[in-house]
Amino acid sequence: MNILYFLVPAALMLGLIFVVSFVWMVRSGQYEDLETPAIRILMDEEKIDLVLENKINEIKNKGDKQV
Amino acid sequence: MSTIPLPQGGQDLIMRSNSASSIIEGELICAHCRQSYGQIKSRGQTLAGAQFQTHTETDENQKNIKENLWFCCMGCQTVYELLKSSGLDRFYLLKDNGVCLRPPSQIHFNNSNYTEWDTPTNQPDTPKREYRLYLEGVHCSACLWLIERIPTVLPQDVAHAQLDLGNSLLKIELQKEGKLSRVAQLIDSWGYRPHLIENSEQAYDLQKNENRARLIDLGVAGALASNIMLMSVPLYAGVEREWARLFIWIAAGLATASVFYSGRKFFQNVWNSLNEKSFSIDAPILMAIVIAYFYSVFETFRGGQDVYFDSLSSLIFLLLASRYMLARLRQYGLGQRESFQLAVDPTAVQVGEVTVIHKIGRLDFDAVIREGRAFVNTSYLTGESLPVEVRAGDMIYAGAEIVGFGQNSNLKVEVIATGKQTRLEKIFQEVRDKHHVRSRREKVFDSWARRLLMFVSVVAAVTFIYFASQGNWDAALRRTLALLIVTCPCALALAAPLAQTLILRLGFKKGLLIKDVDAFEEASDIQRVVFDKTGTLTYGQMEIVEMNIPKNFIPALHEIVSQSRHPISRAILARISEVNNNSFENSKESEIYKFSEQSIGPRLLEQWREIPGVGIEAKFAGELLSLRRPLSLKQGDVRSAVDLIYADDTVGQIFLSDRTRSEAAQIIRDLKINNLKIGILSGDRNPVVRNLAKEFNIDSDDVIGEIDPEQKAKKIKEFESSGQKTLYVGDGVNDALAMSYSTISLAVQGGAESVLKTASIAALKPGLGSVSMFFKLAKKLRSLHRMNFIYSTFYNVIAGILAIFGLMNPLLAAIVMPLSALTVFVATYYSISKEFQTKDFNQQNVGGEV
C-alpha cells in the first residue's frame, strides 16, 4: 500500500498538467472554432494541384499530337 | 435571355471534375447547384449556345452534353461564370461529394455596391484593419475554400481571410489601401450575402475573453470534481482508516479550491441579489454548498468520515456546465448594418446647405424641399404602401426613397439634419436607450426557490428543535444539516438552463431567433397582440391580383414598365417575367402571356416618359400608349388599378394590391381562440387598414391607420401602462420604437435589420407562422418547467424524509443528488427531442414563401 504515497501525488500532478494545458489551449483560442480547422486541413495545397494539372495537360497534348 | 459564349477551358473542367454537369438517369443536373432540371421550373440553357434545351432533347444530345455545361437558371450561370473568370472553379471539384448549393436567390443579388461600408465611421479601432462579416449561406467545405481564396482574387485589398464555418463568420484583414466595399461586392456576387458586424473591436474582445474565462472555470471545476471523486471511491469501498484520512484530507483541499475558486460566481450572484433585495435560485444552492463544505471540513478535523466533498464539487461543475451552454446560445444575434443605394453621397452634405438631388435612391438626412416635386417611398419610416408626392415646403426624412421626380426632374432641398440628428437616428437612439431599462419580473424559478427555501427552513427548524428537545444534540445537528444539504433545489437549477437551451435550439431550428430568453416566461402574461400591416400582415409589396391585357400588347407593356422605378411598374414587370419563366407550367395564363424576349426586338417604344402621379406613356407603332391611373374607380375599392390606353382606347386593366399573407387569417383566429386581443397599427391609409381588419374580424377600436412611429410607440405605452402586456409583431423601422416599449416584440423575416436587432425575437422563416410557433414553444417551456419542478420536489421529499430519520449519509447523498439531476436531465431532453419530430412543430412554415 505504500505505493500510494507515490501514486496519489502522481495522479494529482497529472491532473494539474492537464488543467494547465487546458487553460493554455483555451487562452490560445483553440476552442473558438471547432468545425472549420477540421475541414481546412483536408484541403490540398494548391501548388501541388497546379503541378498535377500541368502534368495532365502535358499528357493530353502528347496524346493530341499522336492522334 | 441572351446566349453566353462558352468560357475558355469549360470543357476541360468537366473532364477533370467528371460531374460538373452531367446526366444522371436521364435527368439534367445544373452545373452550379447540382439540382435536377425536372424540379426547377425554368428553362434549360447551355453555355455552348444551344438555347432552351429541355430534357426531351437530351437523348439525341447525350454526346454533346458531356462537353457542355448546363444551368437551371441565370443565377447559377452568373455565379459559375464569375468563379470561372477568377480561376476559382476548383470550387466545383471540392463540393462534389458535399452538400449541394442552392441556386442563388434573387435577393442575394441586391445590387448594392456597399460603398457606404468604406465610410470612416466604419473603420475598426485597431490599426490592423480587421473586419468581421456574417455571410449568409456558407455551409460546406467548398464554401470555406472559396471564401478563403478572397486574398488571391483581390490581392490589393485583402491580406488575410479566415472563415468560421460554424458561425458563418468571416474575419477579414484588409491591406493598407484596401476597400471593404470591393470585398463585399465580390462575396455578394458569389451569392453569399455579407453583413458587417458592427460591434467594436473592444466589445468583441470582451465577449471573447468572457467566453474563455467561463470555459476555463468550467474545465477547472470539472478537473477538481473528477479528482475529488477519485479520492472518494476508496472511502465508499471501505479503505483502512489510516488511508481514509489521507484521501479525505486531499479531497478537502481540492474541494476548498472548488468552492472558493470555481464557485465564486455563486457567491457574487447571491451577494448582488441580496444588494438588490431580490432573491435568486442561487441562494438556496449556495447555502447548501456552504453548509456541506463547512460541515465536511468540521468532520475532517474531527476525524469523522461524513464528508460531502464529492457531491458538492460535482454539483458546482454541473451548474457551471448548464450555465455555460445557455450563455453560449444567448450570444446569437447579429449586429448588422443596413445597406442602401444612397441618392446623395453622405459625406457631401452639411446642415443648412441646399443641395440638388437628381438621382433616384434613399436619403440619409432630413431635409425640407425648397423647389421641385418628387415621389417618395416612405414605407421604411411610415409603412405607407404607395409612394407619396412631396412639394416645396414638405419634409423628407432619412430613410425615404426617392422613386421619381416632377417635371423639371430635379429637387432642391435644404438639409436640416444629418447623422445622429436625423429623425431616423433619434428613433434608433431611443430604441437603444429603452432597451436597457426594461424592468423584468421575478423569474418563475426564483419565486419557486424562495418558497422551497422557506419551507425547508421551517422543516429543518422543527427537526432541530425536536431532536434537541430530546437532548440528542449530535443527531439534531447532523440530521438538520443533512436535510439542508440534500434538499437544495440543484436539480431544478440544472434543469432550468437545460430546458431553456433546448427550447432555444428547437426555436432556432424552427426559424425563431430568440434573443431574449425571458420572453418565454413573459409569454403567459401577454394579453394583446398588435400587428403592423405593411410587410407583416401583408407581403409589403404591390402585387398583381388581376391582369386583363391582350396578348399582343404584352411585349410593349414589358418595355414600358421596365424603364420605371415605381412600385406598380416593378410589380407588373415581375409578373410578366414570372409568367414567362414558368413556361413548363401549363397554366392558361402562361400560354397567353408567354413570349420570347427576342420578339421584342431592339426597341418598340419611343419617347418614353413618366408623368409623376399619373402614369407612364410612350409612342408605340405611331400611336400613344400609356399606362395610367384610371379616371374613375369603384367606390370603396381598396385595390389600386392602372389602365392600359392605346390610341385613346382602354385596351386593358391591371388590378394591384398589397396581398395579405395567406396564413394571417388562420394565425389571428388561433390567437383569438386563446383569448388574446388583436390590434393593428399602421401608417397606411385608413380605408386600406379598416378593410384588412374587417377581413380578419378585428374590433375596429384596436385598428388605427395613418399614424407615425412615435404615435405607435405612444399607443403601445398606453397598453402597457394600463397593465396589458403586449406582443408587437412588425417588420419596419417604423415599428422599432413601438417594439422597444412592448413586453415582447417579434420581427418577421425580411424586416429591416435594425428591427431584427431591437426585437426580442427575430423570425428566420418567412410568414407569420413564427407567432404561433413562439406561443407553442413558450407553452412547451412552461410545461417542462412544471414537470421538472414536480420531479425535483419528489426527490427532495424522499431525501428530506431520509435525512430527518437519520438515514441520509454522504454515500446516499452522492447517489440521490446526481440521480435526481440525471432524471430531470433525461426527462427534459427526451420530451424536447420528441417534440422535434411531432407533426405539430413541423408544419410551421404555413405558406409564407413570397
PDB file of C-alpha atoms in Angstrom, chain B residues 326-334 431 434-441 443 499-501 503-505 507-508 512-526 720 725-728 739-747 755-763 774-775 777-778 781 785:
ATOM      1  CA  LEU B 326     -27.137  28.688 -22.047  1.00  0.00           C
ATOM      2  CA  ALA B 327     -24.748  31.620 -22.165  1.00  0.00           C
ATOM      3  CA  ARG B 328     -23.257  30.438 -25.430  1.00  0.00           C
ATOM      4  CA  LEU B 329     -26.658  30.083 -27.048  1.00  0.00           C
ATOM      5  CA  ARG B 330     -27.718  33.508 -25.887  1.00  0.00           C
ATOM      6  CA  GLN B 331     -24.891  35.122 -27.783  1.00  0.00           C
ATOM      7  CA  TYR B 332     -26.583  34.526 -31.097  1.00  0.00           C
ATOM      8  CA  GLY B 333     -27.917  37.582 -32.799  1.00  0.00           C
ATOM      9  CA  LEU B 334     -26.052  39.826 -35.099  1.00  0.00           C
ATOM     10  CA  VAL B 431     -34.795  52.328 -29.049  1.00  0.00           C
ATOM     11  CA  LYS B 434     -35.042  51.970 -23.959  1.00  0.00           C
ATOM     12  CA  HIS B 435     -33.624  48.540 -24.381  1.00  0.00           C
ATOM     13  CA  HIS B 436     -31.512  48.638 -21.272  1.00  0.00           C
ATOM     14  CA  VAL B 437     -34.010  49.859 -18.759  1.00  0.00           C
ATOM     15  CA  ARG B 438     -36.831  47.447 -19.276  1.00  0.00           C
ATOM     16  CA  SER B 439     -37.885  46.022 -15.950  1.00  0.00           C
ATOM     17  CA  ARG B 440     -38.097  42.318 -15.520  1.00  0.00           C
ATOM     18  CA  ARG B 441     -40.490  40.456 -13.383  1.00  0.00           C
ATOM     19  CA  LYS B 443     -38.346  34.721 -12.641  1.00  0.00           C
ATOM     20  CA  ALA B 499     -34.755  23.317 -20.812  1.00  0.00           C
ATOM     21  CA  GLN B 500     -34.141  26.871 -21.965  1.00  0.00           C
ATOM     22  CA  THR B 501     -31.164  25.860 -24.050  1.00  0.00           C
ATOM     23  CA  ILE B 503     -36.092  25.262 -26.381  1.00  0.00           C
ATOM     24  CA  LEU B 504     -33.841  27.924 -27.865  1.00  0.00           C
ATOM     25  CA  ARG B 505     -32.283  25.354 -30.137  1.00  0.00           C
ATOM     26  CA  GLY B 507     -36.808  27.501 -31.842  1.00  0.00           C
ATOM     27  CA  PHE B 508     -33.728  28.159 -33.929  1.00  0.00           C
ATOM     28  CA  LEU B 512     -37.070  31.654 -34.450  1.00  0.00           C
ATOM     29  CA  LEU B 513     -34.054  33.520 -33.230  1.00  0.00           C
ATOM     30  CA  ILE B 514     -34.876  34.218 -29.614  1.00  0.00           C
ATOM     31  CA  LYS B 515     -32.635  36.919 -28.340  1.00  0.00           C
ATOM     32  CA  ASP B 516     -34.375  37.446 -25.068  1.00  0.00           C
ATOM     33  CA  VAL B 517     -34.866  34.186 -23.216  1.00  0.00           C
ATOM     34  CA  ASP B 518     -37.122  35.830 -20.678  1.00  0.00           C
ATOM     35  CA  ALA B 519     -39.620  36.402 -23.466  1.00  0.00           C
ATOM     36  CA  PHE B 520     -40.758  32.830 -22.948  1.00  0.00           C
ATOM     37  CA  GLU B 521     -41.560  33.402 -19.324  1.00  0.00           C
ATOM     38  CA  GLU B 522     -43.415  36.557 -20.193  1.00  0.00           C
ATOM     39  CA  ALA B 523     -45.455  34.880 -22.905  1.00  0.00           C
ATOM     40  CA  SER B 524     -48.025  33.700 -20.383  1.00  0.00           C
ATOM     41  CA  ASP B 525     -48.738  37.310 -19.371  1.00  0.00           C
ATOM     42  CA  ILE B 526     -49.414  38.504 -22.877  1.00  0.00           C
ATOM     43  CA  GLU B 720     -48.507  48.580 -21.264  1.00  0.00           C
ATOM     44  CA  LYS B 725     -48.785  43.168 -21.705  1.00  0.00           C
ATOM     45  CA  THR B 726     -48.325  43.392 -25.423  1.00  0.00           C
ATOM     46  CA  LEU B 727     -46.631  41.354 -28.099  1.00  0.00           C
ATOM     47  CA  TYR B 728     -45.787  43.549 -31.049  1.00  0.00           C
ATOM     48  CA  MET B 739     -41.297  47.280 -30.261  1.00  0.00           C
ATOM     49  CA  SER B 740     -38.983  48.641 -27.624  1.00  0.00           C
ATOM     50  CA  TYR B 741     -41.966  49.573 -25.481  1.00  0.00           C
ATOM     51  CA  SER B 742     -43.832  46.306 -25.804  1.00  0.00           C
ATOM     52  CA  THR B 743     -43.216  43.434 -23.427  1.00  0.00           C
ATOM     53  CA  ILE B 744     -42.241  41.114 -26.246  1.00  0.00           C
ATOM     54  CA  SER B 745     -41.533  42.045 -29.815  1.00  0.00           C
ATOM     55  CA  LEU B 746     -41.257  39.833 -32.842  1.00  0.00           C
ATOM     56  CA  ALA B 747     -39.694  40.877 -36.123  1.00  0.00           C
ATOM     57  CA  VAL B 755     -35.672  45.930 -36.328  1.00  0.00           C
ATOM     58  CA  LEU B 756     -34.274  42.425 -36.132  1.00  0.00           C
ATOM     59  CA  LYS B 757     -31.779  43.860 -33.716  1.00  0.00           C
ATOM     60  CA  THR B 758     -34.352  45.510 -31.456  1.00  0.00           C
ATOM     61  CA  ALA B 759     -36.871  42.726 -31.379  1.00  0.00           C
ATOM     62  CA  SER B 760     -36.727  40.166 -28.618  1.00  0.00           C
ATOM     63  CA  ILE B 761     -37.486  37.526 -31.227  1.00  0.00           C
ATOM     64  CA  ALA B 762     -36.469  37.534 -34.865  1.00  0.00           C
ATOM     65  CA  ALA B 763     -38.168  35.198 -37.303  1.00  0.00           C
ATOM     66  CA  PHE B 774     -43.457  31.269 -30.321  1.00  0.00           C
ATOM     67  CA  PHE B 775     -46.547  30.713 -28.211  1.00  0.00           C
ATOM     68  CA  LEU B 777     -42.611  26.974 -27.605  1.00  0.00           C
ATOM     69  CA  ALA B 778     -43.410  29.147 -24.612  1.00  0.00           C
ATOM     70  CA  LEU B 781     -41.165  25.517 -21.853  1.00  0.00           C
ATOM     71  CA  HIS B 785     -40.553  23.744 -16.021  1.00  0.00           C
TER      72      HIS B 785
END
